[in-house]
Amino acid sequence: MHSEVFDLPADQLARLLIGCQLRRTLDDGSILSGLITETEAYIGPEDRASHGFGGRRTQRNESMWAQPGTAYVYFTYGMHHCFNVSCYKENHPAAVLIRGGKPTLGNGIMRANRSTKLRKNPLREKDLCNGPAKICQAMLIDRTLDGIDLLQSAQLTILKGIKVPDQEIQCTPRIGVGYAQEWKDKPLRWIWKPQNSASNPPADAKRSSEGCDLPE
DNA sequence: ATGACGATTTACT
DNA sequence: GTAAATCGTCATA
């Protein structure tokens, strides 16, 4: 038995995940969580911006091809991790990148995880999780969590959060995919506007929605 | 074996 | 606005 929430095309899931709760449980039992405020969809083999473009399937991106609801965590720029939710269907490379969150639990731990020796000013709460690599740093998400089942895992899961109306959501082109030719400008990034925690200045566009169907 | 590069973040001019 | 940091991964040979 398994939920079908993640058996959706990436663009639909990306919209749906806005306002949902991302929860990380550490080995010592600490709970870190946040409401998802920004996502990006990576559609499939036709998507030039995707790690799965052209049907590329390697050890690194294997989780993109896995069962919907599998965590795809990759390492990039020699120092950052990014977290995605694999979706649509097994043996098809699609995923939603989680780019931003509003901290709700474990705030102090996340601030500690995000602190460095050479940081200018103390981090504001809004800067704890407003970026794909920042979320992973704050919540201690790395390659050891790659491939886990988000519907089963005690370590990392996605729960029902707040229902966000369309008028509060903005849809824009994706960030950092300038190499993707005709795919670089497609509106596949979703932002929960009032939360103002987007990882990057937006433009303008719009899109449609449905309800959420995840566990409490 | 090698080289080019990246779904980013930070600090600095 | 620009540049540095920093290394796993992949394509090429």
CSV table of N, CA, C and O in Angstrom, one decimal, chain A residues 89-191:
chain,number,residue,atom,x,y,z
A,89,LYS,N,6.6,8.8,-12.2
A,89,LYS,CA,6.5,7.3,-12.2
A,89,LYS,C,7.9,6.7,-12.2
A,89,LYS,O,8.9,7.4,-12.6
A,90,GLU,N,8.0,5.5,-11.8
A,90,GLU,CA,9.2,4.8,-11.7
A,90,GLU,C,9.8,4.7,-13.1
A,90,GLU,O,9.1,4.6,-14.1
A,91,ASN,N,11.1,4.7,-13.2
A,91,ASN,CA,11.8,4.6,-14.5
A,91,ASN,C,11.6,5.8,-15.4
A,91,ASN,O,11.7,5.7,-16.6
A,92,HIS,N,11.2,6.9,-14.8
A,92,HIS,CA,11.1,8.2,-15.5
A,92,HIS,C,11.8,9.2,-14.7
A,92,HIS,O,11.5,9.4,-13.5
A,93,PRO,N,12.8,10.0,-15.3
A,93,PRO,CA,13.5,11.0,-14.5
A,93,PRO,C,12.7,12.3,-14.3
A,93,PRO,O,12.8,13.2,-15.2
A,94,ALA,N,12.0,12.4,-13.2
A,94,ALA,CA,11.3,13.7,-12.9
A,94,ALA,C,11.5,13.9,-11.4
A,94,ALA,O,11.5,13.0,-10.6
A,95,ALA,N,11.6,15.2,-11.1
A,95,ALA,CA,11.7,15.6,-9.7
A,95,ALA,C,11.4,17.0,-9.4
A,95,ALA,O,11.3,17.8,-10.3
A,96,VAL,N,11.1,17.3,-8.2
A,96,VAL,CA,10.8,18.7,-7.7
A,96,VAL,C,11.9,19.1,-6.8
A,96,VAL,O,12.1,18.5,-5.7
A,97,LEU,N,12.6,20.2,-7.1
A,97,LEU,CA,13.7,20.7,-6.3
A,97,LEU,C,13.1,21.6,-5.2
A,97,LEU,O,12.3,22.5,-5.5
A,98,ILE,N,13.4,21.4,-3.9
A,98,ILE,CA,12.9,22.2,-2.9
A,98,ILE,C,13.9,23.3,-2.6
A,98,ILE,O,15.0,23.1,-2.2
A,99,ARG,N,13.4,24.5,-3.0
A,99,ARG,CA,14.3,25.7,-3.0
A,99,ARG,C,14.2,26.6,-1.8
A,99,ARG,O,15.1,27.5,-1.6
A,100,GLY,N,13.1,26.5,-1.1
A,100,GLY,CA,12.9,27.5,0.0
A,100,GLY,C,11.9,27.0,1.1
A,100,GLY,O,11.0,26.2,0.8
A,101,GLY,N,12.2,27.4,2.3
A,101,GLY,CA,11.3,27.0,3.4
A,101,GLY,C,11.2,28.0,4.5
A,101,GLY,O,12.1,28.8,4.7
A,102,LYS,N,10.1,28.1,5.2
A,102,LYS,CA,9.9,29.0,6.3
A,102,LYS,C,10.0,28.1,7.6
A,102,LYS,O,9.2,27.2,7.8
A,103,PRO,N,11.1,28.3,8.4
A,103,PRO,CA,11.3,27.5,9.6
A,103,PRO,C,10.1,27.5,10.5
A,103,PRO,O,9.6,28.5,10.8
A,104,THR,N,9.8,26.3,11.1
A,104,THR,CA,8.7,26.2,12.0
A,104,THR,C,9.2,25.5,13.3
A,104,THR,O,8.8,25.9,14.4
A,105,LEU,N,10.0,24.5,13.2
A,105,LEU,CA,10.5,23.8,14.4
A,105,LEU,C,12.0,23.6,14.3
A,105,LEU,O,12.6,23.4,13.3
A,106,GLY,N,12.7,23.6,15.5
A,106,GLY,CA,14.1,23.4,15.5
A,106,GLY,C,15.0,24.6,15.0
A,106,GLY,O,16.1,24.4,14.6
A,107,ASN,N,14.4,25.7,15.1
A,107,ASN,CA,15.0,26.9,14.6
A,107,ASN,C,16.4,27.1,15.1
A,107,ASN,O,17.3,27.5,14.3
A,108,GLY,N,16.6,26.9,16.4
A,108,GLY,CA,17.9,27.1,17.0
A,108,GLY,C,19.0,26.2,16.5
A,108,GLY,O,20.1,26.6,16.2
A,109,ILE,N,18.6,24.9,16.3
A,109,ILE,CA,19.5,23.9,15.7
A,109,ILE,C,19.8,24.3,14.3
A,109,ILE,O,21.0,24.2,13.9
A,110,MET,N,18.8,24.7,13.6
A,110,MET,CA,19.1,25.1,12.2
A,110,MET,C,20.0,26.3,12.0
A,110,MET,O,20.9,26.3,11.2
A,111,ARG,N,19.8,27.2,12.9
A,111,ARG,CA,20.7,28.4,12.9
A,111,ARG,C,22.2,28.0,13.2
A,111,ARG,O,23.1,28.4,12.6
A,112,ALA,N,22.3,27.1,14.2
A,112,ALA,CA,23.6,26.5,14.5
A,112,ALA,C,24.3,25.8,13.3
A,112,ALA,O,25.4,26.0,13.0
A,113,ASN,N,23.5,25.0,12.7
A,113,ASN,CA,23.9,24.3,11.5
A,113,ASN,C,24.4,25.2,10.4
A,113,ASN,O,25.3,24.9,9.6
A,114,ARG,N,23.8,26.4,10.3
A,114,ARG,CA,24.0,27.3,9.2
A,114,ARG,C,25.1,28.3,9.6
A,114,ARG,O,25.6,29.1,8.8
A,115,SER,N,25.6,28.3,10.8
A,115,SER,CA,26.6,29.3,11.2
A,115,SER,C,28.0,28.9,10.8
A,115,SER,O,28.3,27.7,10.6
A,116,THR,N,28.8,29.9,10.5
A,116,THR,CA,30.2,29.6,10.1
A,116,THR,C,31.1,30.6,10.9
A,116,THR,O,30.6,31.6,11.5
A,117,LYS,N,32.3,30.3,10.9
A,117,LYS,CA,33.3,31.2,11.7
A,117,LYS,C,33.2,32.6,11.1
A,117,LYS,O,33.2,33.6,11.8
A,118,LEU,N,33.3,32.6,9.8
A,118,LEU,CA,33.5,33.9,9.1
A,118,LEU,C,32.1,34.5,8.6
A,118,LEU,O,32.0,34.8,7.5
A,119,ARG,N,31.1,34.5,9.5
A,119,ARG,CA,29.9,35.1,9.0
A,119,ARG,C,29.8,36.6,9.6
A,119,ARG,O,30.0,36.8,10.8
A,120,LYS,N,29.4,37.4,8.7
A,120,LYS,CA,29.4,38.9,9.0
A,120,LYS,C,28.4,39.2,10.2
A,120,LYS,O,28.8,39.5,11.3
A,121,ASN,N,27.1,39.1,9.8
A,121,ASN,CA,26.1,39.4,10.8
A,121,ASN,C,25.4,38.1,11.2
A,121,ASN,O,25.4,37.2,10.4
A,122,PRO,N,24.7,38.1,12.4
A,122,PRO,CA,23.9,36.9,12.8
A,122,PRO,C,22.9,36.7,11.7
A,122,PRO,O,22.3,37.6,11.2
A,123,LEU,N,22.6,35.4,11.5
A,123,LEU,CA,21.6,35.1,10.5
A,123,LEU,C,20.2,35.4,10.9
A,123,LEU,O,19.8,35.1,12.1
A,124,ARG,N,19.4,36.1,10.0
A,124,ARG,CA,18.0,36.3,10.3
A,124,ARG,C,17.2,35.0,10.1
A,124,ARG,O,17.7,34.2,9.3
A,125,GLU,N,16.1,34.9,10.7
A,125,GLU,CA,15.3,33.7,10.6
A,125,GLU,C,15.0,33.4,9.1
A,125,GLU,O,15.0,32.3,8.7
A,126,LYS,N,14.6,34.5,8.4
A,126,LYS,CA,14.3,34.3,7.0
A,126,LYS,C,15.4,33.8,6.1
A,126,LYS,O,15.2,33.4,5.0
A,127,ASP,N,16.6,33.9,6.6
A,127,ASP,CA,17.8,33.5,5.8
A,127,ASP,C,18.3,32.1,6.2
A,127,ASP,O,19.3,31.6,5.7
A,128,LEU,N,17.5,31.4,7.1
A,128,LEU,CA,18.0,30.1,7.5
A,128,LEU,C,17.8,29.1,6.3
A,128,LEU,O,18.6,28.2,6.1
A,129,CYS,N,16.6,29.2,5.7
A,129,CYS,CA,16.2,28.1,4.7
A,129,CYS,C,15.8,28.7,3.3
A,129,CYS,O,15.1,28.0,2.6
A,130,ASN,N,16.2,29.9,3.0
A,130,ASN,CA,15.8,30.5,1.7
A,130,ASN,C,16.7,30.2,0.6
A,130,ASN,O,17.3,31.1,0.0
A,131,GLY,N,16.9,28.9,0.3
A,131,GLY,CA,17.8,28.5,-0.8
A,131,GLY,C,17.9,27.0,-0.7
A,131,GLY,O,17.9,26.4,0.4
A,132,PRO,N,18.1,26.3,-1.9
A,132,PRO,CA,18.1,24.9,-1.9
A,132,PRO,C,19.3,24.3,-1.1
A,132,PRO,O,19.1,23.3,-0.4
A,133,ALA,N,20.4,24.9,-1.1
A,133,ALA,CA,21.5,24.4,-0.4
A,133,ALA,C,21.5,24.8,1.1
A,133,ALA,O,22.0,24.1,2.0
A,134,LYS,N,20.8,25.9,1.4
A,134,LYS,CA,20.6,26.4,2.7
A,134,LYS,C,19.7,25.4,3.5
A,134,LYS,O,20.0,25.1,4.7
A,135,ILE,N,18.7,25.0,2.9
A,135,ILE,CA,17.8,24.0,3.5
A,135,ILE,C,18.5,22.8,3.9
A,135,ILE,O,18.4,22.3,5.0
A,136,CYS,N,19.3,22.3,3.0
A,136,CYS,CA,20.1,21.1,3.3
A,136,CYS,C,21.1,21.3,4.4
A,136,CYS,O,21.3,20.4,5.2
A,137,GLN,N,21.7,22.4,4.4
A,137,GLN,CA,22.7,22.7,5.5
A,137,GLN,C,22.0,22.8,6.8
A,137,GLN,O,22.4,22.3,7.8
A,138,ALA,N,20.9,23.5,6.8
A,138,ALA,CA,20.1,23.8,8.1
A,138,ALA,C,19.6,22.4,8.6
A,138,ALA,O,19.6,22.2,9.8
A,139,MET,N,19.1,21.6,7.7
A,139,MET,CA,18.4,20.4,8.2
A,139,MET,C,19.3,19.1,8.1
A,139,MET,O,18.8,18.0,8.3
A,140,LEU,N,20.6,19.3,7.8
A,140,LEU,CA,21.5,18.2,7.8
A,140,LEU,C,21.1,17.1,6.8
A,140,LEU,O,21.0,16.0,7.1
A,141,ILE,N,20.8,17.6,5.6
A,141,ILE,CA,20.4,16.7,4.5
A,141,ILE,C,21.6,16.5,3.6
A,141,ILE,O,22.1,17.5,3.1
A,142,ASP,N,22.1,15.3,3.4
A,142,ASP,CA,23.2,15.1,2.5
A,142,ASP,C,23.0,13.7,1.8
A,142,ASP,O,21.9,13.2,1.8
A,143,ARG,N,24.0,13.3,1.1
A,143,ARG,CA,23.9,12.1,0.2
A,143,ARG,C,23.5,10.8,1.0
A,143,ARG,O,23.1,9.9,0.4
A,144,THR,N,23.7,10.8,2.3
A,144,THR,CA,23.3,9.7,3.1
A,144,THR,C,21.8,9.5,3.1
A,144,THR,O,21.3,8.4,3.3
A,145,LEU,N,21.1,10.6,2.8
A,145,LEU,CA,19.6,10.5,2.7
A,145,LEU,C,19.1,10.3,1.3
A,145,LEU,O,17.9,10.2,1.0
A,146,ASP,N,20.0,10.3,0.3
A,146,ASP,CA,19.6,10.0,-1.1
A,146,ASP,C,19.0,8.6,-1.2
A,146,ASP,O,19.6,7.7,-0.7
A,147,GLY,N,17.9,8.6,-1.9
A,147,GLY,CA,17.3,7.3,-2.1
A,147,GLY,C,16.3,6.8,-1.1
A,147,GLY,O,15.6,5.8,-1.3
A,148,ILE,N,16.1,7.6,0.0
A,148,ILE,CA,15.2,7.1,1.0
A,148,ILE,C,13.7,7.4,0.5
A,148,ILE,O,13.5,8.2,-0.3
A,149,ASP,N,12.8,6.6,1.1
A,149,ASP,CA,11.4,6.8,0.7
A,149,ASP,C,10.8,7.8,1.7
A,149,ASP,O,10.7,7.5,2.9
A,150,LEU,N,10.3,8.9,1.2
A,150,LEU,CA,9.8,9.9,2.0
A,150,LEU,C,8.5,9.6,2.7
A,150,LEU,O,8.0,10.2,3.6
A,151,LEU,N,7.8,8.5,2.1
A,151,LEU,CA,6.6,8.1,2.7
A,151,LEU,C,6.8,7.1,3.9
A,151,LEU,O,5.9,6.8,4.7
A,152,GLN,N,8.0,6.6,4.0
A,152,GLN,CA,8.3,5.6,5.0
A,152,GLN,C,9.4,6.1,6.0
A,152,GLN,O,9.4,5.6,7.1
A,153,SER,N,10.2,7.0,5.6
A,153,SER,CA,11.4,7.3,6.4
A,153,SER,C,11.0,8.1,7.7
A,153,SER,O,10.2,9.0,7.7
A,154,ALA,N,11.7,7.7,8.8
A,154,ALA,CA,11.6,8.5,10.0
A,154,ALA,C,12.5,9.7,10.0
A,154,ALA,O,12.3,10.6,10.7
A,155,GLN,N,13.5,9.7,9.1
A,155,GLN,CA,14.5,10.8,9.1
A,155,GLN,C,14.0,12.0,8.3
A,155,GLN,O,14.3,13.1,8.7
A,156,LEU,N,13.3,11.8,7.2
A,156,LEU,CA,12.9,12.9,6.4
A,156,LEU,C,11.6,12.6,5.7
A,156,LEU,O,11.4,11.5,5.1
A,157,THR,N,10.6,13.5,5.9
A,157,THR,CA,9.3,13.2,5.3
A,157,THR,C,8.6,14.6,5.0
A,157,THR,O,9.0,15.6,5.5
A,158,ILE,N,7.5,14.5,4.2
A,158,ILE,CA,6.7,15.6,3.8
A,158,ILE,C,5.3,15.4,4.3
A,158,ILE,O,4.7,14.4,4.0
A,159,LEU,N,4.8,16.4,5.1
A,159,LEU,CA,3.5,16.3,5.7
A,159,LEU,C,2.6,17.4,5.2
A,159,LEU,O,3.1,18.4,4.7
A,160,LYS,N,1.3,17.2,5.4
A,160,LYS,CA,0.3,18.2,5.1
A,160,LYS,C,0.7,19.5,5.8
A,160,LYS,O,1.0,19.5,7.0
A,161,GLY,N,0.5,20.6,5.2
A,161,GLY,CA,0.8,21.9,5.8
A,161,GLY,C,-0.3,22.8,5.7
A,161,GLY,O,-1.4,22.6,6.2
A,162,ILE,N,-0.1,24.0,5.1
A,162,ILE,CA,-1.1,25.0,4.9
A,162,ILE,C,-1.6,25.0,3.4
A,162,ILE,O,-0.7,24.9,2.5
A,163,LYS,N,-2.9,25.2,3.2
A,163,LYS,CA,-3.3,25.3,1.9
A,163,LYS,C,-3.1,26.7,1.4
A,163,LYS,O,-3.6,27.7,1.9
A,164,VAL,N,-2.4,26.8,0.3
A,164,VAL,CA,-2.0,28.1,-0.2
A,164,VAL,C,-2.9,28.4,-1.5
A,164,VAL,O,-2.8,27.7,-2.5
A,165,PRO,N,-3.6,29.5,-1.5
A,165,PRO,CA,-4.4,29.9,-2.7
A,165,PRO,C,-3.5,30.4,-3.8
A,165,PRO,O,-2.5,30.9,-3.6
A,166,ASP,N,-4.1,30.2,-5.0
A,166,ASP,CA,-3.3,30.5,-6.2
A,166,ASP,C,-2.8,32.0,-6.2
A,166,ASP,O,-1.8,32.3,-6.7
A,167,GLN,N,-3.6,32.9,-5.7
A,167,GLN,CA,-3.3,34.3,-5.8
A,167,GLN,C,-2.0,34.6,-5.0
A,167,GLN,O,-1.4,35.7,-5.2
A,168,GLU,N,-1.7,33.7,-4.1
A,168,GLU,CA,-0.5,33.9,-3.3
A,168,GLU,C,0.8,33.3,-3.9
A,168,GLU,O,1.9,33.3,-3.3
A,169,ILE,N,0.6,32.6,-5.1
A,169,ILE,CA,1.7,31.9,-5.7
A,169,ILE,C,2.1,32.6,-7.0
A,169,ILE,O,1.2,32.9,-7.8
A,170,GLN,N,3.4,32.7,-7.2
A,170,GLN,CA,4.0,33.2,-8.4
A,170,GLN,C,4.7,32.1,-9.1
A,170,GLN,O,5.3,31.3,-8.5
A,171,CYS,N,4.7,32.1,-10.4
A,171,CYS,CA,5.3,31.1,-11.2
A,171,CYS,C,6.3,31.8,-12.2
A,171,CYS,O,5.9,32.7,-12.9
A,172,THR,N,7.6,31.5,-12.1
A,172,THR,CA,8.6,32.2,-12.9
A,172,THR,C,9.6,31.1,-13.5
A,172,THR,O,9.5,30.0,-13.2
A,173,PRO,N,10.5,31.6,-14.4
A,173,PRO,CA,11.5,30.7,-14.9
A,173,PRO,C,12.4,30.2,-13.7
A,173,PRO,O,12.5,30.9,-12.7
A,174,ARG,N,13.1,29.1,-14.0
A,174,ARG,CA,14.0,28.5,-13.0
A,174,ARG,C,15.3,29.3,-12.9
A,174,ARG,O,15.7,30.0,-13.8
A,175,ILE,N,16.0,29.1,-11.7
A,175,ILE,CA,17.2,29.8,-11.4
A,175,ILE,C,18.4,28.9,-11.8
A,175,ILE,O,18.4,27.7,-11.5
A,176,GLY,N,19.4,29.5,-12.3
A,176,GLY,CA,20.7,28.8,-12.5
A,176,GLY,C,20.7,27.8,-13.6
A,176,GLY,O,21.5,26.8,-13.6
A,177,VAL,N,19.8,27.9,-14.6
A,177,VAL,CA,19.8,26.9,-15.7
A,177,VAL,C,20.0,27.6,-17.0
A,177,VAL,O,19.4,27.2,-18.0
A,178,GLY,N,20.9,28.6,-17.1
A,178,GLY,CA,21.1,29.3,-18.3
A,178,GLY,C,21.6,28.5,-19.5
A,178,GLY,O,21.5,28.9,-20.6
A,179,TYR,N,22.1,27.3,-19.1
A,179,TYR,CA,22.6,26.4,-20.2
A,179,TYR,C,21.5,25.6,-20.9
A,179,TYR,O,21.7,24.9,-21.9
A,180,ALA,N,20.3,25.8,-20.4
A,180,ALA,CA,19.2,24.9,-20.9
A,180,ALA,C,18.4,25.3,-22.1
A,180,ALA,O,17.4,24.8,-22.5
A,181,GLN,N,19.0,26.3,-22.8
A,181,GLN,CA,18.5,26.8,-24.1
A,181,GLN,C,17.0,27.1,-24.0
A,181,GLN,O,16.6,27.9,-23.2
A,182,GLU,N,16.1,26.4,-24.8
A,182,GLU,CA,14.7,26.8,-24.8
A,182,GLU,C,14.0,26.5,-23.5
A,182,GLU,O,12.9,26.9,-23.3
A,183,TRP,N,14.6,25.7,-22.7
A,183,TRP,CA,14.0,25.3,-21.4
A,183,TRP,C,14.3,26.3,-20.3
A,183,TRP,O,13.8,26.2,-19.2
A,184,LYS,N,15.3,27.2,-20.6
A,184,LYS,CA,15.7,28.1,-19.5
A,184,LYS,C,14.6,29.1,-19.1
A,184,LYS,O,14.6,29.5,-17.9
A,185,ASP,N,13.7,29.4,-20.0
A,185,ASP,CA,12.7,30.4,-19.7
A,185,ASP,C,11.4,29.9,-19.4
A,185,ASP,O,10.4,30.6,-19.2
A,186,LYS,N,11.2,28.6,-19.4
A,186,LYS,CA,9.9,28.0,-19.1
A,186,LYS,C,9.5,28.3,-17.6
A,186,LYS,O,10.3,28.1,-16.8
A,187,PRO,N,8.3,28.6,-17.4
A,187,PRO,CA,7.8,29.0,-16.0
A,187,PRO,C,7.6,27.7,-15.2
A,187,PRO,O,6.5,27.2,-15.1
A,188,LEU,N,8.7,27.2,-14.5
A,188,LEU,CA,8.6,26.0,-13.8
A,188,LEU,C,9.1,26.1,-12.3
A,188,LEU,O,9.4,25.2,-11.7
A,189,ARG,N,9.1,27.4,-11.9
A,189,ARG,CA,9.5,27.7,-10.5
A,189,ARG,C,8.3,28.3,-9.8
A,189,ARG,O,7.7,29.3,-10.3
A,190,TRP,N,8.0,27.8,-8.6
A,190,TRP,CA,6.9,28.3,-7.9
A,190,TRP,C,7.3,29.0,-6.6
A,190,TRP,O,8.2,28.4,-5.9
A,191,ILE,N,6.7,30.1,-6.3
A,191,ILE,CA,7.1,30.9,-5.1
A,191,ILE,C,5.8,31.3,-4.3
A,191,ILE,O,4.9,31.7,-4.9
